[in-house]
Amino acid sequence: MTRVVARVIVTPKPVVNDPQGITVKQGLATLGFREVEDVRVGKYIEVSMEAESMHEARERVDAMCRQLLANHIIEDFHFEVDQVLHRDTHR
Amino acid sequence: MKFGVVVFPGTWSDRDCGWVIDQVVGAQLQYLWHKDADLKGCDCVILPGGFAYGDYLRTGAIARFAPVMQEIGEFADRGGLVWGICNGFQILCEAGLLPGALIRNASLEYRCEWTHLAVERTDLAFTSQCAEREVIRVPISHGEGSYFAEPAVLSRLEQSGQVVFRYCDAGGRVVPNANPNGSLHNIAGIINKRGNVLGMMPHPERCAESELGGADGLKLFRSVAGSALRVLVS
């Protein structure tokens, strides 16, 4: 078995209005960051797990995203899966 | 007519719904715990407002895994009346019993205020006591009530007349100023195709007695109570 950590990023779909992103963008503009064109606010989810292989881990995490972690009507997701070499490296 | 009111950890409108059913309408009331895998013979199941399971991850996202939700899905498939109010509407969307999703209010503010609703369907078990194109006054209380559905779903909803309530002004005009949360097409409530699963963000249970500032919500409860003979749950 391989111990892995999946780092999942969930973001509002481009077609979905994101008032949080608009408000953060306005805040950045107030601070002088006028180069900012767009801000989208999403979520970061870390999943620690064991899997037979990296391939299986990716398949399982993809299924988790589809079934619960993201709502496909309003959100997109992407993730990275990394192998964890020592148990105590889990944060 | 026996009403079931579902109680999840974090539900807050269960007693308000129960009061209206039991004390104002005088119908039979049964509270249903989220762990119950039995609807106890209820004819209409209400998913009340609140923050079920703390609204963790997304509103309604965790509540849909409760044992009672499996039963409610099968009950809806058999034609049973299911009524989601506020958080209940969010749960029905997450559970796939209604299309679309409720997202953060466009203002980013929690809105607790009176709204006017244009009633667009009066042929339903939930609205039969409303007049055609009636405007009712019902309060909202939510931070994530902005209705969203992708364009194809939205046009299907409109074409098949599944929009039941729309935010409007006191004169019944559906205008942007009357939209408290940024819902697409001013949508405040929708019904499934079959006409037995209703989701709405406003709170009819909070305006069922004139002492509370309005009693328009009572029409919806009375509609359901009076529909007993017309509902055939197979």
Short mmCIF file of C-alpha atoms in Angstrom, two decimals:
data_model
loop_
_atom_site.label_atom_id
_atom_site.label_comp_id
_atom_site.label_asym_id
_atom_site.label_seq_id
_atom_site.Cartn_x
_atom_site.Cartn_y
_atom_site.Cartn_z
CA MET A 1 0.00 0.00 0.00
CA THR A 2 1.05 3.55 -0.68
CA ARG A 3 0.30 6.41 1.66
CA VAL A 4 -0.73 9.47 -0.32
CA VAL A 5 -2.07 12.94 0.20
CA ALA A 6 -4.50 14.43 -2.30
CA ARG A 7 -4.72 18.21 -2.54
CA VAL A 8 -8.08 19.14 -4.01
CA ILE A 9 -8.94 22.64 -5.27
CA VAL A 10 -12.62 23.45 -5.80
CA THR A 11 -13.54 26.66 -7.63
CA PRO A 12 -16.82 28.24 -8.75
CA LYS A 13 -17.50 27.58 -12.45
CA PRO A 14 -16.77 30.54 -14.71
CA VAL A 15 -20.50 30.86 -15.48
CA VAL A 16 -21.37 31.13 -11.76
CA ASN A 17 -21.38 34.60 -10.23
CA ASP A 18 -18.76 34.77 -7.45
CA PRO A 19 -19.57 37.75 -5.22
CA GLN A 20 -16.73 36.81 -2.83
CA GLY A 21 -14.22 37.01 -5.68
CA ILE A 22 -15.61 40.38 -6.81
CA THR A 23 -15.38 41.76 -3.28
CA VAL A 24 -11.80 40.52 -2.82
CA LYS A 25 -10.88 42.04 -6.17
CA GLN A 26 -12.28 45.40 -5.01
CA GLY A 27 -10.28 45.09 -1.80
CA LEU A 28 -7.09 44.44 -3.73
CA ALA A 29 -7.80 47.44 -5.97
CA THR A 30 -8.23 49.61 -2.85
CA LEU A 31 -4.77 48.47 -1.71
CA GLY A 32 -3.33 49.54 -5.04
CA PHE A 33 -3.23 46.18 -6.82
CA ARG A 34 -4.89 47.64 -9.87
CA GLU A 35 -3.39 45.03 -12.20
CA VAL A 36 -5.82 42.42 -10.84
CA GLU A 37 -8.29 41.47 -13.56
CA ASP A 38 -10.28 38.76 -11.85
CA VAL A 39 -10.45 36.92 -8.52
CA ARG A 40 -12.28 33.66 -7.89
CA VAL A 41 -12.61 32.28 -4.37
CA GLY A 42 -12.74 28.52 -3.92
CA LYS A 43 -11.82 25.84 -1.39
CA TYR A 44 -8.77 23.74 -0.63
CA ILE A 45 -9.33 20.21 0.69
CA GLU A 46 -6.54 17.84 1.77
CA VAL A 47 -7.30 14.13 1.82
CA SER A 48 -4.81 11.67 3.39
CA MET A 49 -5.32 8.05 2.44
CA GLU A 50 -3.81 4.74 1.46
CA ALA A 51 -4.06 3.24 -2.00
CA GLU A 52 -2.78 0.24 -3.93
CA SER A 53 -1.15 2.53 -6.46
CA MET A 54 -0.98 6.15 -7.51
CA HIS A 55 -3.33 5.33 -10.37
CA GLU A 56 -5.91 3.91 -7.99
CA ALA A 57 -5.49 6.88 -5.65
CA ARG A 58 -6.25 9.30 -8.48
CA GLU A 59 -9.32 7.31 -9.51
CA ARG A 60 -10.63 7.26 -5.93
CA VAL A 61 -10.05 10.98 -5.39
CA ASP A 62 -11.75 11.77 -8.70
CA ALA A 63 -14.78 9.78 -7.53
CA MET A 64 -14.76 11.61 -4.16
CA CYS A 65 -14.79 14.95 -5.97
CA ARG A 66 -17.66 13.91 -8.23
CA GLN A 67 -19.76 12.45 -5.45
CA LEU A 68 -19.21 14.93 -2.62
CA LEU A 69 -16.28 17.33 -2.56
CA ALA A 70 -17.52 19.43 -5.49
CA ASN A 71 -21.04 20.18 -6.72
CA HIS A 72 -20.82 19.76 -10.49
CA ILE A 73 -23.65 22.25 -11.06
CA ILE A 74 -21.71 25.20 -9.65
CA GLU A 75 -18.11 24.07 -9.14
CA ASP A 76 -15.04 22.77 -10.99
CA PHE A 77 -12.31 20.80 -9.30
CA HIS A 78 -8.75 19.65 -9.86
CA PHE A 79 -6.29 17.85 -7.64
CA GLU A 80 -2.77 16.57 -7.22
CA VAL A 81 -1.88 13.31 -5.52
CA ASP A 82 1.52 12.97 -3.84
CA GLN A 83 3.12 10.01 -2.18
CA VAL A 84 3.87 10.46 1.52
CA LEU A 85 7.09 8.69 2.43
CA HIS A 86 6.84 8.89 6.22
CA ARG A 87 3.72 8.76 8.29
CA ASP A 88 4.96 11.63 10.46
CA THR A 89 5.15 13.95 7.48
CA HIS A 90 1.37 14.20 7.58
CA ARG A 91 0.53 17.76 8.58
CA MET B 1 -53.24 14.73 6.62
CA LYS B 2 -50.19 13.84 8.66
CA PHE B 3 -47.20 16.17 8.37
CA GLY B 4 -43.68 14.97 9.11
CA VAL B 5 -41.09 17.57 10.10
CA VAL B 6 -37.49 16.41 9.72
CA VAL B 7 -34.99 17.41 12.40
CA PHE B 8 -31.28 17.34 11.55
CA PRO B 9 -28.58 18.47 13.97
CA GLY B 10 -28.58 22.22 13.30
CA THR B 11 -32.18 22.53 12.07
CA TRP B 12 -33.82 25.62 13.57
CA SER B 13 -37.27 26.00 11.99
CA ASP B 14 -38.67 22.60 12.99
CA ARG B 15 -40.62 23.94 15.99
CA ASP B 16 -42.00 26.88 13.98
CA CYS B 17 -43.29 24.45 11.32
CA GLY B 18 -44.58 22.12 14.04
CA TRP B 19 -46.45 24.98 15.74
CA VAL B 20 -48.22 25.97 12.53
CA ILE B 21 -49.19 22.38 11.72
CA ASP B 22 -50.29 21.43 15.21
CA GLN B 23 -51.61 24.67 16.74
CA VAL B 24 -52.70 26.79 13.78
CA VAL B 25 -53.82 24.33 11.09
CA GLY B 26 -54.76 21.57 13.53
CA ALA B 27 -53.28 18.77 11.42
CA GLN B 28 -51.38 15.73 12.66
CA LEU B 29 -47.70 16.35 13.41
CA GLN B 30 -44.81 13.91 13.59
CA TYR B 31 -41.21 14.99 14.09
CA LEU B 32 -38.77 12.79 12.16
CA TRP B 33 -35.22 12.47 13.47
CA HIS B 34 -32.53 12.46 10.79
CA LYS B 35 -31.50 8.95 11.83
CA ASP B 36 -35.04 7.60 11.35
CA ALA B 37 -35.29 5.24 8.40
CA ASP B 38 -39.09 5.37 8.58
CA LEU B 39 -41.44 8.22 7.66
CA LYS B 40 -44.06 6.94 10.13
CA GLY B 41 -46.99 7.18 7.78
CA CYS B 42 -46.61 10.88 6.99
CA ASP B 43 -48.39 12.23 3.90
CA CYS B 44 -46.23 15.34 3.57
CA VAL B 45 -42.62 15.58 4.74
CA ILE B 46 -41.17 19.02 5.48
CA LEU B 47 -37.43 19.68 5.43
CA PRO B 48 -37.30 22.87 7.51
CA GLY B 49 -34.82 25.72 7.64
CA GLY B 50 -31.60 25.88 9.60
CA PHE B 51 -28.03 24.77 9.14
CA ALA B 52 -28.21 20.98 8.94
CA TYR B 53 -24.86 19.46 9.93
CA GLY B 54 -23.51 23.00 10.21
CA ASP B 55 -23.80 23.41 6.44
CA TYR B 56 -20.26 21.99 6.35
CA LEU B 57 -18.64 21.78 2.90
CA ARG B 58 -21.74 23.25 1.18
CA THR B 59 -25.28 23.94 2.35
CA GLY B 60 -27.16 20.64 2.39
CA ALA B 61 -24.14 18.64 1.22
CA ILE B 62 -23.89 16.42 4.29
CA ALA B 63 -27.59 16.30 5.19
CA ARG B 64 -28.36 14.34 2.06
CA PHE B 65 -26.53 11.31 3.50
CA ALA B 66 -28.82 11.09 6.54
CA PRO B 67 -30.80 7.83 6.74
CA VAL B 68 -34.07 9.78 6.57
CA MET B 69 -33.08 11.19 3.16
CA GLN B 70 -32.99 7.74 1.55
CA GLU B 71 -36.59 7.25 2.70
CA ILE B 72 -37.59 10.70 1.50
CA GLY B 73 -36.14 9.96 -1.95
CA GLU B 74 -38.20 6.79 -2.24
CA PHE B 75 -41.27 8.57 -0.81
CA ALA B 76 -40.91 11.29 -3.48
CA ASP B 77 -40.56 8.61 -6.18
CA ARG B 78 -43.89 7.17 -5.03
CA GLY B 79 -45.52 10.59 -5.36
CA GLY B 80 -45.39 11.63 -1.68
CA LEU B 81 -45.38 15.36 -0.91
CA VAL B 82 -41.94 16.71 0.01
CA TRP B 83 -41.56 20.37 0.98
CA GLY B 84 -38.13 21.91 1.46
CA ILE B 85 -38.04 25.34 3.08
CA CYS B 86 -34.81 27.38 3.05
CA ASN B 87 -32.11 24.89 4.16
CA GLY B 88 -34.58 22.18 3.10
CA PHE B 89 -34.54 23.58 -0.45
CA GLN B 90 -30.72 23.51 -0.41
CA ILE B 91 -30.81 19.88 0.78
CA LEU B 92 -33.28 18.85 -1.96
CA CYS B 93 -30.98 20.36 -4.60
CA GLU B 94 -27.90 18.62 -3.18
CA ALA B 95 -29.86 15.35 -3.06
CA GLY B 96 -30.79 15.74 -6.72
CA LEU B 97 -34.54 15.81 -5.97
CA LEU B 98 -34.68 19.31 -7.48
CA PRO B 99 -32.45 20.77 -10.21
CA GLY B 100 -29.97 23.60 -9.68
CA ALA B 101 -28.17 24.90 -6.62
CA LEU B 102 -28.35 27.73 -4.07
CA ILE B 103 -25.23 29.86 -3.86
CA ARG B 104 -24.03 32.82 -1.78
CA ASN B 105 -26.30 35.87 -1.93
CA ALA B 106 -25.04 38.38 -4.48
CA SER B 107 -24.80 40.99 -1.70
CA LEU B 108 -22.69 38.58 0.42
CA GLU B 109 -25.04 39.59 3.24
CA TYR B 110 -27.30 37.39 5.29
CA ARG B 111 -30.75 38.75 4.40
CA CYS B 112 -33.56 38.58 6.95
CA GLU B 113 -36.49 40.59 5.63
CA TRP B 114 -39.97 40.49 4.15
CA THR B 115 -40.30 39.70 0.46
CA HIS B 116 -43.20 39.59 -1.96
CA LEU B 117 -43.70 36.45 -4.01
CA ALA B 118 -45.66 36.06 -7.22
CA VAL B 119 -47.42 32.70 -7.09
CA GLU B 120 -47.15 31.23 -10.58
CA ARG B 121 -48.75 27.84 -9.99
CA THR B 122 -52.01 27.34 -8.13
CA ASP B 123 -52.73 23.82 -9.38
CA LEU B 124 -50.34 22.25 -6.86
CA ALA B 125 -51.04 20.56 -3.54
CA PHE B 126 -48.88 23.29 -1.95
CA THR B 127 -50.59 26.34 -3.47
CA SER B 128 -54.19 25.36 -4.24
CA GLN B 129 -55.54 27.94 -1.77
CA CYS B 130 -53.73 30.80 -3.46
CA ALA B 131 -55.47 32.86 -6.13
CA GLU B 132 -54.18 32.94 -9.70
CA ARG B 133 -51.16 35.32 -9.91
CA GLU B 134 -51.58 36.18 -6.24
CA VAL B 135 -48.81 38.13 -4.53
CA ILE B 136 -48.02 36.82 -1.05
CA ARG B 137 -45.79 38.40 1.58
CA VAL B 138 -43.32 35.97 3.14
CA PRO B 139 -40.03 36.60 4.98
CA ILE B 140 -36.65 35.27 3.93
CA SER B 141 -33.73 34.50 6.23
CA HIS B 142 -30.64 33.20 4.46
CA GLY B 143 -27.10 33.88 3.36
CA GLU B 144 -27.02 31.38 0.51
CA GLY B 145 -30.30 31.60 -1.34
CA SER B 146 -29.26 32.74 -4.78
CA TYR B 147 -30.78 30.21 -7.16
CA PHE B 148 -28.50 29.00 -9.95
CA ALA B 149 -29.04 26.51 -12.75
CA GLU B 150 -27.26 26.24 -16.06
CA PRO B 151 -29.07 27.92 -18.98
CA ALA B 152 -30.47 24.69 -20.45
CA VAL B 153 -31.90 23.62 -17.09
CA LEU B 154 -33.30 27.08 -16.46
CA SER B 155 -35.10 27.19 -19.79
CA ARG B 156 -36.52 23.70 -19.18
CA LEU B 157 -37.83 24.86 -15.80
CA GLU B 158 -39.45 27.90 -17.41
CA GLN B 159 -40.93 25.97 -20.33
CA SER B 160 -42.49 23.34 -18.12
CA GLY B 161 -43.83 25.88 -15.62
CA GLN B 162 -41.78 24.61 -12.70
CA VAL B 163 -41.16 28.05 -11.20
CA VAL B 164 -43.75 28.34 -8.41
CA PHE B 165 -42.63 31.51 -6.60
CA ARG B 166 -40.77 34.53 -7.96
CA TYR B 167 -39.55 37.54 -5.97
CA CYS B 168 -41.59 40.56 -7.02
CA ASP B 169 -42.55 44.01 -5.76
CA ALA B 170 -45.77 44.71 -3.84
CA GLY B 171 -47.56 45.20 -7.13
CA GLY B 172 -46.51 41.82 -8.46
CA ARG B 173 -43.90 43.11 -10.91
CA VAL B 174 -40.91 40.77 -11.21
CA VAL B 175 -38.14 43.38 -11.21
CA PRO B 176 -34.43 43.28 -10.27
CA ASN B 177 -35.02 45.57 -7.26
CA ALA B 178 -37.32 42.97 -5.71
CA ASN B 179 -34.65 40.27 -5.94
CA PRO B 180 -33.04 39.97 -2.49
CA ASN B 181 -30.24 37.56 -3.30
CA GLY B 182 -29.37 37.51 -7.00
CA SER B 183 -31.43 34.43 -7.88
CA LEU B 184 -31.60 33.83 -11.63
CA HIS B 185 -35.00 34.85 -13.05
CA ASN B 186 -35.95 36.06 -9.51
CA ILE B 187 -36.63 32.42 -8.60
CA ALA B 188 -37.76 31.91 -4.98
CA GLY B 189 -39.24 28.42 -5.31
CA ILE B 190 -39.48 25.56 -7.80
CA ILE B 191 -41.36 22.29 -8.12
CA ASN B 192 -40.25 19.02 -9.69
CA LYS B 193 -41.84 17.89 -12.94
CA ARG B 194 -44.28 15.57 -11.24
CA GLY B 195 -45.51 18.33 -8.93
CA ASN B 196 -44.89 16.67 -5.57
CA VAL B 197 -41.49 18.06 -4.49
CA LEU B 198 -41.40 21.79 -3.69
CA GLY B 199 -38.34 23.81 -2.70
CA MET B 200 -38.55 27.44 -1.60
CA MET B 201 -36.17 29.84 0.17
CA PRO B 202 -38.81 32.04 1.93
CA HIS B 203 -40.29 30.91 5.27
CA PRO B 204 -44.11 30.44 5.19
CA GLU B 205 -44.01 29.02 8.73
CA ARG B 206 -42.90 32.43 10.00
CA CYS B 207 -45.97 34.21 8.66
CA ALA B 208 -48.89 31.94 9.48
CA GLU B 209 -50.51 34.12 12.17
CA SER B 210 -51.33 37.82 11.96
CA GLU B 211 -49.56 38.39 15.31
CA LEU B 212 -46.31 37.72 13.46
CA GLY B 213 -46.93 40.49 10.96
CA GLY B 214 -48.60 38.46 8.25
CA ALA B 215 -50.47 35.22 7.68
CA ASP B 216 -49.93 34.55 3.96
CA GLY B 217 -47.80 31.50 4.73
CA LEU B 218 -50.82 29.80 6.25
CA LYS B 219 -52.33 29.47 2.76
CA LEU B 220 -49.58 27.04 1.82
CA PHE B 221 -50.01 24.90 4.94
CA ARG B 222 -53.81 24.92 4.47
CA SER B 223 -53.36 23.96 0.81
CA VAL B 224 -51.36 20.90 1.80
CA ALA B 225 -53.73 20.02 4.65
CA GLY B 226 -56.68 20.25 2.28
CA SER B 227 -55.02 18.22 -0.43
CA ALA B 228 -55.22 14.93 1.49
CA LEU B 229 -57.99 13.50 -0.62
CA ARG B 230 -56.35 14.41 -3.89
CA VAL B 231 -52.97 12.86 -3.17
CA LEU B 232 -52.58 9.27 -4.11
CA VAL B 233 -49.43 7.75 -2.73
CA SER B 234 -49.09 4.39 -4.41
#
